[in-house]
Amino acid sequence: MDTASTRGKRLARKPAAKTSGRNAAAPVLGPSKLAQVRLRSDEVEALQEVMRTLHLDSTSDALREGLRLLAREAAEVGATEEIRAFYQGQAAPLPEGVAEPSEAELAAADETQW
């Protein structure tokens, strides 16, 4: 059925948005929110060095990567807190077949540099 109201709706559609050359190949990630951050000059230099080292194309890419790493660390901290709460402050049991480390092994591990 082709009524005047349905024809009007079809004609009222907005044309497809034009993409800029810069973001034409970027995946559509859904709604986004603008966030601003004030950085000191040393933080800007560190950010630029990180971008060069990791071959990140934009400040947004670098900040997204930083947030991804923070989210992962927060998840690890949360898991650690859950384990501690589950074992109520006691040490978690070692898996079967794993011996308790000696004081010398613990000291050697503490001195290890990565």
C-alpha positions in Angstrom: 0.0 0.0 0.0 1.5 3.3 -1.1 -0.2 6.1 0.8 0.9 9.7 0.9 2.1 9.3 4.5 4.4 6.4 3.6 5.7 8.2 0.6 6.4 11.2 2.8 8.3 9.1 5.3 10.5 7.6 2.5 11.2 11.0 1.1 12.0 12.4 4.6 15.0 10.1 5.1 18.3 11.8 5.7 21.0 11.1 3.1 23.8 8.9 4.2 26.5 10.7 6.2 29.6 11.5 4.4 32.8 10.1 5.9 35.9 12.1 6.1 39.0 10.7 4.5 40.7 10.4 8.0 38.0 8.1 9.4 36.8 6.4 6.3 38.4 3.0 7.1 37.8 3.2 10.9 35.4 0.6 12.2 32.1 1.8 13.6 32.2 1.3 17.3 28.8 2.6 18.3 28.0 5.7 20.3 31.0 7.5 21.7 31.6 10.3 24.3 34.0 13.1 24.1 36.4 13.3 27.1 39.0 16.0 27.7 42.1 15.7 29.7 44.6 18.4 30.7 48.2 17.1 30.5 51.4 18.7 31.9 54.2 19.2 29.4 56.1 16.1 30.7 53.0 14.0 30.3 52.5 15.2 26.7 56.1 14.3 25.9 55.6 10.8 27.5 52.4 10.4 25.5 54.1 11.3 22.2 57.0 8.9 22.9 54.5 6.1 23.6 52.7 6.9 20.4 55.9 6.8 18.4 57.1 3.6 20.1 53.8 1.7 19.7 53.0 3.2 16.3 49.7 4.7 17.4 48.2 7.1 14.9 46.4 9.4 17.3 46.1 10.7 20.8 42.7 9.0 21.0 44.3 5.6 20.1 46.9 6.1 22.8 44.4 7.0 25.4 42.1 4.1 24.5 45.0 1.7 24.8 45.9 3.2 28.2 42.3 2.8 29.4 42.2 -0.8 28.1 45.3 -1.6 30.2 43.8 0.2 33.2 40.6 -1.8 32.9 42.6 -5.1 32.7 44.6 -4.1 35.8 41.4 -3.2 37.7 39.9 -6.6 36.8 43.0 -8.3 38.1 42.8 -6.3 41.4 39.2 -7.2 41.7 39.9 -10.9 41.1 42.6 -10.8 43.8 40.3 -9.2 46.3 37.6 -11.9 45.5 40.2 -14.6 46.1 41.3 -13.1 49.4 37.7 -12.7 50.5 37.0 -16.3 49.6 39.9 -17.7 51.6 39.2 -15.2 54.4 42.8 -13.9 54.7 44.4 -17.4 54.6 46.8 -18.4 51.9 45.2 -20.1 48.9 46.1 -23.7 48.7 48.8 -24.9 46.3 47.8 -27.1 43.4 48.4 -30.9 43.8 52.1 -31.8 43.3 53.4 -28.3 43.9 55.8 -28.0 46.8 55.8 -25.0 49.2 58.7 -22.7 48.1 61.7 -22.5 50.5 62.8 -19.2 52.0 65.8 -19.2 49.6 63.6 -19.6 46.6 61.4 -16.8 47.8 64.4 -14.5 48.4 65.8 -15.4 44.9 62.4 -14.5 43.3 62.4 -11.2 45.2 65.8 -10.3 43.7 64.9 -11.3 40.2 64.7 -8.3 37.8 62.6 -8.4 34.7 
